[in-house]
Amino acid sequence: MVKGTNVYGILRASRAASTESIVLSTPVEMKQNSQAAGLLLALASYFRGQVYWAKDIIFLFNEHDMIGMEAWLEAYHDVNVTAISSSVMQGRAGAIQAAVTVEISSDVVTSFDISVEGLNGQLPNLDLVNLFSSFCQKNGVLCTIQGKLPRTDGDTLEGYLHSLHTMLLMVLKQGSGKAQGDHGLFLRYHIEAVTIRGINSFRQYKFDMVTVGKVFEGIVRKLNNLQERLHQSYFFYLLPSLSRFASIGYYMPAFIFLLLILLLRALDLWIKLSKAPACPKDCVEEDARPGFLTILIPIFICHAMGLALYYVPLLCQGTATDHFPVSETEAVVLTSIAIYVAGLALPHNTQRALPMELTDCGWMTLKLIAVLYLALLLGSITLINFSLGFILAVTLIPAAALAQPAPYKLPSALLLVLLSPPVVVTLCIFLYHELSEYPVSVLECWQLFLKAVADSILDHHLYGSIVYPFLVLLVHPCWLLLWNVVFWK
């Protein structure tokens, strides 16, 4: 049980009714973020003396980071979408049009880094990002994204590689489904929001808090002039830099071509199966069509393993902590890994449970179902979180297309293991730290993987993240179907 207190104040608009509002927020549980709290208090004092405000301005200081922010948002909108409970809110402003979360850890700022990735891969309207970057550029303040400095040689090979690194960092962050700041929780309420972090590094140009205050005052004034919600620009995009973007019309065709591989493979299997003769009772011909139970039982067992992977670790955490010297988090993660490893023995147990002889057409039918199932899953998740769908497509589609039993059992099994979701998550963690110029060892990568599993479970139950249930309840059973195909006897 986590208890906390959020503090917020509302500056009422003097030129309009309280129908619309803007939020300026900062997390206050971190000692290194005290400068941001002081900045918001200074801005509140300055804003009170101005008469041009057409929207209410909410100054929010939330405790316990995202937990406090989610509690405040649920109380403000009088809803309860998670297990977090909050007290009744005494004062409200108008409908929130935009929100800016501020994080500053130094009295001197050399640049601002903007974070856009929200919960489940949601992104704010691109106009909000352009508004901040263009204002910083106009006032001579350095603005970055993903911690990468802007380059002037964008049309050179080095410039393209720099843009590729920046875009890959965004893909990896968005694909995790984890909000990269408190702003990520605003997006589920259709509120455009970003997190802006003040960075102090060893760069030549430095700005004091007066300049920082002028920047945020200008941003709030621009948002104050909005006549309607931000909706004209893109909601689906990738940012190689703050001056360039790749819209959905450019990157979606690449995913469609990947998906076409699965559809062509499914068509090939369908044609082969359509030529197979129907088999009467007591027939064991190798080319005969499989029975209904031959396909239904593996599908049922694979999804039962997914349900076990989703429910059992949480149900058994109390028992594990009572009998073993581990914490609750370690118990959940280790139990999940044990269930996953146990699922690798499914082909042998599944085939023993089948009440009839297996045929060559059996694995073709099972693979046809698995391939179409995977195509449906990837197509669905890409509409919500493109980066997650693209990462899964690049890794799972080759393994699914090439999976087949003997005489290609060993290479197919090895490829499936190397491209399984846990290995892909580990590789993504390693790649992210390499691109961020913070390389990690193999042991550190393993520890980060365990932490990522625990965080994904926590994010799902606290904030409603869909990444963990999607991987466990849908992608993992689909992968197990392909695993059954490889070990078909």
Coordinates of C-alpha atoms in Angstrom, one line a residue:
M1 CA 0.0 0.0 0.0
V2 CA 1.4 3.4 -1.1
K3 CA 0.0 6.5 0.4
G4 CA 0.7 10.0 -0.7
T5 CA -0.6 13.6 -1.1
N6 CA -0.9 15.7 -4.3
V7 CA -0.9 19.4 -4.1
Y8 CA -2.4 21.5 -6.8
G9 CA -3.5 25.1 -7.3
I10 CA -5.8 26.6 -9.9
L11 CA -5.2 30.1 -11.4
R12 CA -8.6 31.1 -12.7
A13 CA -8.8 32.8 -16.1
S14 CA -9.7 36.5 -15.9
R15 CA -10.9 36.8 -19.5
A16 CA -13.1 33.7 -20.0
A17 CA -15.3 31.3 -18.1
S18 CA -13.6 28.2 -16.6
T19 CA -14.3 25.9 -19.5
E20 CA -10.7 25.1 -20.5
S21 CA -7.5 24.7 -18.7
I22 CA -3.8 23.9 -19.0
V23 CA -1.7 21.8 -16.6
L24 CA 1.8 22.5 -15.5
S25 CA 3.1 19.6 -13.3
T26 CA 6.2 18.3 -11.7
P27 CA 6.9 15.2 -9.5
V28 CA 8.2 16.2 -6.1
E29 CA 9.3 13.0 -4.5
M30 CA 12.7 13.3 -6.1
K31 CA 15.2 15.6 -4.3
Q32 CA 17.0 16.3 -7.5
N33 CA 13.8 17.8 -8.9
S34 CA 13.4 20.6 -6.4
Q35 CA 14.4 23.3 -9.0
A36 CA 11.3 22.3 -11.1
A37 CA 9.0 22.8 -8.1
G38 CA 10.6 26.2 -7.4
L39 CA 10.2 27.2 -11.0
L40 CA 6.4 26.3 -11.0
L41 CA 5.9 28.3 -7.8
A42 CA 7.7 31.3 -9.4
L43 CA 5.6 31.0 -12.5
A44 CA 2.4 30.8 -10.5
S45 CA 3.4 34.0 -8.7
Y46 CA 4.2 35.8 -12.0
F47 CA 1.1 34.5 -13.8
R48 CA -1.2 35.9 -11.1
G49 CA -0.3 39.4 -12.1
Q50 CA -1.1 38.9 -15.7
V51 CA -4.6 39.6 -17.2
Y52 CA -4.4 37.9 -20.6
W53 CA -5.2 34.4 -19.5
A54 CA -8.1 32.8 -21.4
K55 CA -7.7 29.4 -19.8
D56 CA -7.4 28.2 -16.2
I57 CA -3.9 27.1 -15.3
I58 CA -3.4 24.2 -12.9
F59 CA -0.1 23.9 -11.1
L60 CA 0.2 20.3 -9.9
F61 CA 2.9 18.8 -7.6
N62 CA 2.3 15.0 -7.5
E63 CA 3.9 12.6 -5.1
H64 CA 5.1 9.1 -5.9
D65 CA 5.7 10.0 -9.5
M66 CA 3.2 8.3 -11.9
I67 CA 1.1 6.7 -9.1
G68 CA 0.3 10.2 -7.8
M69 CA -0.4 11.5 -11.3
E70 CA -2.8 8.6 -12.1
A71 CA -4.6 9.2 -8.8
W72 CA -5.0 12.9 -9.5
L73 CA -6.2 12.3 -13.1
E74 CA -8.8 9.7 -11.9
A75 CA -10.0 12.1 -9.2
Y76 CA -10.2 15.1 -11.6
H77 CA -12.2 13.2 -14.2
D78 CA -14.2 11.3 -11.5
V79 CA -13.4 7.9 -13.0
N80 CA -11.6 4.7 -11.7
V81 CA -9.8 2.9 -14.5
T82 CA -7.2 1.3 -12.2
A83 CA -6.9 -0.1 -8.7
I84 CA -5.6 3.2 -7.4
S85 CA -8.0 5.0 -5.1
S86 CA -8.0 8.7 -4.4
S87 CA -10.0 11.2 -2.3
V88 CA -12.8 13.4 -3.6
M89 CA -11.4 16.5 -5.3
Q90 CA -12.5 19.8 -3.9
G91 CA -11.8 22.1 -6.8
R92 CA -11.8 21.7 -10.6
A93 CA -11.0 23.8 -13.6
G94 CA -12.2 23.4 -17.1
A95 CA -11.5 20.6 -19.6
I96 CA -7.8 20.1 -19.8
Q97 CA -6.5 21.1 -23.3
A98 CA -2.8 20.4 -22.9
A99 CA -0.3 19.5 -20.2
V100 CA 3.4 20.0 -19.7
T101 CA 5.5 18.0 -17.1
V102 CA 8.7 19.8 -16.0
E103 CA 11.7 18.0 -14.6
I104 CA 14.8 20.1 -13.8
S105 CA 17.6 18.9 -11.6
S106 CA 20.1 21.8 -11.7
D107 CA 20.1 25.6 -11.3
V108 CA 21.8 25.8 -14.7
V109 CA 20.4 24.3 -17.8
T110 CA 22.3 23.7 -21.1
S111 CA 19.5 22.1 -23.0
F112 CA 15.9 20.8 -22.9
D113 CA 15.1 17.2 -23.7
I114 CA 11.6 16.4 -24.8
S115 CA 9.9 13.1 -24.2
V116 CA 6.8 12.1 -26.2
E117 CA 6.3 8.3 -25.6
G118 CA 3.3 7.6 -23.5
L119 CA 1.5 4.6 -22.0
N120 CA 0.9 1.8 -24.6
G121 CA 2.9 3.7 -27.2
Q122 CA 0.6 6.6 -27.4
L123 CA 2.0 9.9 -28.8
P124 CA 0.9 13.5 -28.4
N125 CA -0.1 15.6 -31.4
L126 CA 2.9 16.5 -33.4
D127 CA 2.0 20.2 -33.2
L128 CA 2.8 20.3 -29.5
V129 CA 6.3 19.0 -30.2
N130 CA 6.8 21.5 -33.0
L131 CA 5.5 24.3 -30.8
F132 CA 8.1 23.7 -28.1
S133 CA 11.0 23.0 -30.5
S134 CA 10.3 26.0 -32.7
F135 CA 10.0 28.3 -29.7
C136 CA 13.3 27.1 -28.2
Q137 CA 15.0 27.5 -31.6
K138 CA 13.6 31.1 -31.9
N139 CA 14.9 32.0 -28.5
G140 CA 18.3 30.4 -29.0
V141 CA 17.7 27.6 -26.5
L142 CA 19.1 24.2 -27.3
C143 CA 16.4 21.5 -27.6
T144 CA 17.1 17.8 -28.0
I145 CA 15.2 14.5 -28.3
Q146 CA 16.3 11.1 -27.0
G147 CA 19.3 13.0 -25.6
K148 CA 20.8 13.4 -29.0
L149 CA 22.1 16.8 -30.1
P150 CA 20.7 18.2 -33.4
R151 CA 23.1 18.1 -36.4
T152 CA 23.5 20.5 -39.2
D153 CA 24.8 17.9 -41.7
G154 CA 21.6 16.0 -42.0
D155 CA 22.1 15.0 -45.6
T156 CA 25.5 13.3 -45.0
L157 CA 26.1 9.7 -44.1
E158 CA 27.0 10.7 -40.5
G159 CA 23.8 12.7 -40.3
Y160 CA 21.7 9.8 -41.6
L161 CA 23.3 7.4 -39.1
H162 CA 22.6 9.9 -36.3
S163 CA 19.0 10.2 -37.3
L164 CA 18.7 6.4 -37.5
H165 CA 20.1 6.1 -33.9
T166 CA 17.6 8.7 -32.7
M167 CA 14.7 7.0 -34.4
L168 CA 15.7 3.5 -33.1
L169 CA 15.8 4.9 -29.6
M170 CA 12.2 6.1 -30.0
V171 CA 11.1 2.8 -31.5
L172 CA 12.6 0.9 -28.5
K173 CA 11.0 3.3 -26.0
Q174 CA 7.6 3.3 -27.7
G175 CA 7.7 -0.5 -28.1
S176 CA 8.1 -1.0 -24.4
G177 CA 4.7 0.5 -23.8
K178 CA 6.0 2.3 -20.8
A179 CA 5.3 5.9 -20.3
Q180 CA 8.6 7.9 -20.4
G181 CA 7.2 10.5 -18.0
D182 CA 4.1 11.7 -16.2
H183 CA 2.8 13.1 -19.4
G184 CA 2.1 9.5 -20.7
L185 CA -0.9 9.2 -18.4
F186 CA -2.6 12.3 -19.8
L187 CA -2.7 10.8 -23.3
R188 CA -5.3 8.1 -22.3
Y189 CA -7.7 11.0 -21.4
H190 CA -7.1 12.6 -24.9
I191 CA -5.0 15.3 -23.4
E192 CA -2.0 16.3 -25.4
A193 CA 1.1 16.3 -23.1
V194 CA 4.9 16.1 -23.1
T195 CA 7.6 15.9 -20.5
I196 CA 10.4 18.5 -20.7
R197 CA 13.6 17.8 -18.8
G198 CA 16.2 20.4 -18.2
I199 CA 19.7 18.9 -18.8
N200 CA 23.0 20.3 -17.3
S201 CA 26.0 19.0 -19.2
F202 CA 29.5 20.3 -20.1
R203 CA 28.3 22.3 -23.0
Q204 CA 29.5 25.8 -23.7
Y205 CA 26.2 27.6 -23.6
K206 CA 24.3 27.6 -20.3
F207 CA 21.1 29.2 -19.3
D208 CA 20.0 30.4 -15.9
M209 CA 16.6 29.9 -14.3
V210 CA 15.4 33.3 -15.6
T211 CA 15.8 32.1 -19.2
V212 CA 14.2 28.8 -18.3
G213 CA 11.2 30.6 -16.8
K214 CA 10.8 32.8 -19.9
V215 CA 10.8 29.6 -22.1
F216 CA 7.9 28.0 -20.1
E217 CA 6.1 31.3 -19.8
G218 CA 6.2 31.5 -23.6
I219 CA 5.0 27.9 -24.0
V220 CA 2.0 28.5 -21.7
R221 CA 1.1 31.7 -23.5
K222 CA 1.1 29.9 -26.8
L223 CA -1.2 27.1 -25.4
N224 CA -3.4 29.8 -23.9
N225 CA -4.1 31.1 -27.4
L226 CA -5.5 27.8 -28.6
Q227 CA -8.9 28.1 -30.2
E228 CA -9.5 24.3 -30.3
R229 CA -7.8 21.1 -29.3
L230 CA -4.6 20.1 -31.1
H231 CA -5.8 17.8 -33.9
Q232 CA -4.6 19.1 -37.2
S233 CA -1.2 17.4 -37.2
Y234 CA -0.1 13.7 -36.9
F235 CA -0.7 11.4 -34.0
F236 CA 1.3 8.5 -35.5
Y237 CA 4.9 9.4 -36.3
L238 CA 8.5 8.6 -35.7
L239 CA 11.1 11.3 -35.0
P240 CA 14.6 11.0 -36.3
S241 CA 15.1 14.6 -35.2
L242 CA 13.1 17.5 -34.0
S243 CA 13.2 19.1 -37.5
R244 CA 12.1 15.9 -39.4
F245 CA 9.5 13.2 -38.9
A246 CA 8.3 10.0 -40.6
S247 CA 4.5 9.9 -40.8
I248 CA 2.4 6.7 -40.8
G249 CA 2.2 6.9 -44.6
Y250 CA 5.9 6.3 -44.9
Y251 CA 6.5 3.5 -42.3
M252 CA 3.3 1.5 -42.5
P253 CA 4.1 0.1 -46.1
A254 CA 7.2 -1.5 -44.7
F255 CA 5.2 -3.4 -42.1
I256 CA 2.6 -4.4 -44.7
F257 CA 5.3 -6.0 -46.8
L258 CA 6.5 -7.9 -43.7
L259 CA 2.9 -9.1 -43.1
L260 CA 2.7 -10.1 -46.8
I261 CA 5.3 -12.9 -46.1
L262 CA 2.9 -14.5 -43.6
L263 CA 0.0 -14.2 -45.9
L264 CA 1.9 -15.8 -48.8
R265 CA 3.1 -18.6 -46.6
A266 CA -0.5 -19.2 -45.4
L267 CA -1.6 -19.3 -49.0
D268 CA 1.1 -21.9 -49.9
L269 CA 0.0 -24.1 -46.9
W270 CA -3.7 -23.8 -47.9
I271 CA -3.0 -24.9 -51.5
K272 CA -1.0 -27.9 -50.2
L273 CA -3.8 -28.9 -47.8
S274 CA -6.5 -28.5 -50.4
K275 CA -4.8 -31.2 -52.4
A276 CA -4.7 -33.7 -49.5
P277 CA -7.4 -36.4 -49.6
A278 CA -9.9 -36.7 -46.8
C279 CA -9.2 -39.7 -44.6
P280 CA -11.9 -42.1 -43.5
K281 CA -12.1 -43.7 -40.1
D282 CA -9.1 -45.8 -38.9
C283 CA -7.0 -44.3 -41.7
V284 CA -3.3 -43.5 -41.0
E285 CA -2.1 -42.3 -44.3
E286 CA 0.6 -39.7 -44.1
D287 CA -1.1 -37.4 -46.6
A288 CA -4.5 -37.5 -45.0
R289 CA -6.2 -34.5 -43.5
P290 CA -5.9 -34.2 -39.7
G291 CA -8.9 -34.7 -37.4
F292 CA -10.5 -31.9 -35.4
L293 CA -9.0 -32.9 -32.1
T294 CA -5.5 -33.1 -33.6
I295 CA -5.6 -29.4 -34.0
L296 CA -7.9 -28.3 -31.2
I297 CA -5.9 -29.9 -28.3
P298 CA -2.5 -28.2 -29.1
I299 CA -4.3 -24.8 -29.4
F300 CA -6.1 -25.3 -26.1
I301 CA -3.0 -26.4 -24.2
C302 CA -0.9 -23.5 -25.6
H303 CA -3.5 -20.9 -24.5
A304 CA -3.8 -22.7 -21.1
M305 CA 0.0 -22.1 -20.7
G306 CA -0.6 -18.4 -21.5
L307 CA -3.3 -18.2 -18.9
A308 CA -1.0 -19.9 -16.4
L309 CA 1.8 -17.5 -17.2
Y310 CA -0.5 -14.6 -16.6
Y311 CA -2.3 -15.7 -13.3
V312 CA -0.1 -18.2 -11.5
P313 CA 2.9 -15.9 -10.6
L314 CA 0.7 -13.5 -8.8
L315 CA -1.3 -16.1 -7.1
C316 CA 1.8 -17.9 -5.8
Q317 CA 3.8 -15.0 -4.7
G318 CA 2.7 -15.2 -1.1
T319 CA 3.5 -19.0 -0.9
A320 CA 6.9 -18.4 -2.6
T321 CA 7.9 -15.7 -0.1
D322 CA 6.9 -17.8 2.8
H323 CA 9.0 -20.8 1.8
F324 CA 11.9 -19.2 0.0
P325 CA 14.2 -16.3 0.8
V326 CA 13.0 -14.1 -2.0
S327 CA 11.0 -10.9 -2.3
E328 CA 7.6 -10.7 -3.8
T329 CA 9.0 -9.1 -7.0
E330 CA 11.6 -11.9 -7.3
A331 CA 9.0 -14.5 -6.7
V332 CA 6.7 -13.3 -9.5
V333 CA 9.6 -13.0 -12.0
L334 CA 11.2 -16.3 -11.2
T335 CA 7.8 -18.1 -11.3
S336 CA 7.1 -16.6 -14.7
I337 CA 10.4 -17.8 -16.0
A338 CA 9.8 -21.3 -14.6
I339 CA 6.4 -21.5 -16.3
Y340 CA 7.9 -20.3 -19.6
V341 CA 10.7 -22.9 -19.5
A342 CA 8.1 -25.6 -18.6
G343 CA 6.2 -24.7 -21.7
L344 CA 9.1 -25.8 -23.9
A345 CA 8.1 -29.4 -23.0
L346 CA 4.6 -29.0 -24.5
P347 CA 5.1 -30.7 -27.8
H348 CA 5.9 -34.1 -26.3
N349 CA 3.0 -33.9 -23.7
T350 CA 0.6 -32.4 -26.3
Q351 CA 1.2 -35.2 -28.8
R352 CA 0.8 -37.9 -26.2
A353 CA -2.6 -36.5 -25.4
L354 CA -3.8 -36.7 -29.0
P355 CA -6.3 -39.6 -29.4
M356 CA -5.2 -40.4 -33.0
E357 CA -2.2 -40.9 -35.2
L358 CA -0.5 -37.8 -36.5
T359 CA -0.2 -37.1 -40.2
D360 CA 2.0 -34.8 -42.2
C361 CA -1.0 -32.6 -43.0
G362 CA -1.4 -32.1 -39.3
W363 CA 1.6 -29.8 -38.8
M364 CA 0.6 -28.0 -42.0
T365 CA -2.8 -27.2 -40.6
L366 CA -1.4 -26.2 -37.2
K367 CA 1.1 -23.9 -38.9
L368 CA -1.6 -22.4 -41.1
I369 CA -3.6 -21.5 -38.0
A370 CA -0.5 -20.2 -36.2
V371 CA 0.6 -18.1 -39.2
L372 CA -2.8 -16.5 -39.7
Y373 CA -3.1 -16.0 -35.9
L374 CA 0.3 -14.2 -35.8
A375 CA -0.7 -12.0 -38.8
L376 CA -3.9 -11.0 -37.0
L377 CA -2.0 -10.2 -33.8
L378 CA 0.6 -8.2 -35.5
G379 CA -1.9 -6.3 -37.6
S380 CA -4.0 -5.4 -34.6
I381 CA -1.2 -4.3 -32.2
T382 CA 0.4 -2.2 -35.0
L383 CA -2.7 0.0 -35.1
I384 CA -2.1 0.8 -31.4
N385 CA 1.6 0.7 -31.0
F386 CA 3.5 0.5 -34.3
S387 CA 7.0 0.1 -32.7
L388 CA 5.9 -3.0 -30.7
G389 CA 4.3 -4.5 -33.8
F390 CA 7.3 -3.8 -35.9
I391 CA 9.8 -5.3 -33.4
L392 CA 7.7 -8.4 -33.2
A393 CA 7.2 -8.6 -36.9
V394 CA 10.9 -8.4 -37.7
T395 CA 11.7 -11.2 -35.3
L396 CA 8.7 -13.5 -35.4
I397 CA 7.8 -13.5 -39.1
P398 CA 11.1 -15.1 -40.3
A399 CA 10.8 -17.8 -37.5
A400 CA 7.2 -18.4 -38.4
A401 CA 7.7 -18.7 -42.1
L402 CA 10.6 -21.1 -41.8
A403 CA 9.3 -23.3 -38.9
Q404 CA 8.7 -26.9 -39.9
P405 CA 9.5 -30.4 -38.5
A406 CA 12.1 -32.9 -39.6
P407 CA 14.5 -32.8 -41.5
Y408 CA 14.7 -29.1 -40.5
K409 CA 13.8 -29.6 -36.9
L410 CA 17.1 -28.5 -35.3
P411 CA 17.7 -25.2 -37.2
S412 CA 14.0 -24.3 -36.9
A413 CA 14.0 -24.9 -33.2
L414 CA 17.2 -22.9 -32.7
L415 CA 15.8 -20.0 -34.8
L416 CA 12.5 -20.0 -32.8
V417 CA 14.4 -19.9 -29.5
L418 CA 16.7 -17.1 -30.6
L419 CA 13.7 -15.1 -31.9
S420 CA 11.4 -15.9 -29.0
P421 CA 9.8 -12.9 -27.1
P422 CA 12.1 -13.1 -24.0
V423 CA 15.3 -13.2 -26.1
V424 CA 14.0 -10.3 -28.2
V425 CA 13.3 -8.3 -25.1
T426 CA 16.8 -9.0 -23.9
L427 CA 18.3 -8.0 -27.2
C428 CA 16.2 -4.8 -27.2
I429 CA 17.5 -3.9 -23.8
F430 CA 21.1 -4.4 -24.9
L431 CA 20.6 -2.4 -28.1
Y432 CA 19.0 0.4 -26.2
H433 CA 21.9 0.8 -23.9
E434 CA 24.3 0.6 -26.8
L435 CA 22.5 3.4 -28.7
S436 CA 22.3 5.4 -25.5
E437 CA 26.1 5.1 -25.1
Y438 CA 25.7 3.3 -21.8
P439 CA 26.9 -0.3 -22.7
V440 CA 26.0 -3.1 -20.2
S441 CA 27.6 -6.5 -19.6
V442 CA 25.8 -9.8 -20.0
L443 CA 25.0 -10.0 -16.3
E444 CA 23.7 -6.5 -16.2
C445 CA 21.6 -7.1 -19.2
W446 CA 20.1 -10.2 -17.5
Q447 CA 19.3 -8.1 -14.4
L448 CA 17.7 -5.4 -16.5
F449 CA 15.6 -8.1 -18.2
L450 CA 14.3 -9.3 -14.9
K451 CA 13.5 -5.7 -13.9
A452 CA 11.8 -5.1 -17.2
V453 CA 9.5 -8.2 -16.6
A454 CA 8.7 -6.9 -13.1
D455 CA 8.0 -3.4 -14.4
S456 CA 5.8 -4.6 -17.2
I457 CA 3.6 -6.6 -14.7
L458 CA 3.5 -3.6 -12.4
D459 CA 2.6 -1.2 -15.2
H460 CA -0.2 -3.5 -16.3
H461 CA -1.8 -3.7 -12.9
L462 CA -1.2 -0.1 -11.9
Y463 CA -1.8 1.9 -15.1
G464 CA -3.4 -0.6 -17.5
S465 CA -0.5 -1.2 -19.8
I466 CA -1.4 -3.8 -22.5
V467 CA 2.1 -5.0 -23.4
Y468 CA 2.4 -7.7 -20.8
P469 CA -1.0 -9.3 -21.3
F470 CA -0.6 -9.1 -25.1
L471 CA 2.7 -10.9 -25.0
V472 CA 1.7 -13.5 -22.4
L473 CA -1.9 -14.3 -23.4
L474 CA -1.6 -14.0 -27.2
V475 CA 2.0 -13.9 -28.6
H476 CA 3.4 -16.6 -26.3
P477 CA 0.6 -19.1 -27.2
C478 CA 1.1 -18.4 -30.9
W479 CA 4.9 -19.0 -30.4
L480 CA 4.1 -22.3 -28.7
L481 CA 2.0 -23.3 -31.6
L482 CA 5.0 -22.8 -33.9
W483 CA 7.1 -24.7 -31.3
N484 CA 4.6 -27.6 -31.6
V485 CA 5.0 -27.5 -35.4
V486 CA 8.8 -27.9 -35.2
F487 CA 8.6 -30.9 -32.9
W488 CA 5.7 -32.6 -34.8
K489 CA 6.2 -36.4 -35.0

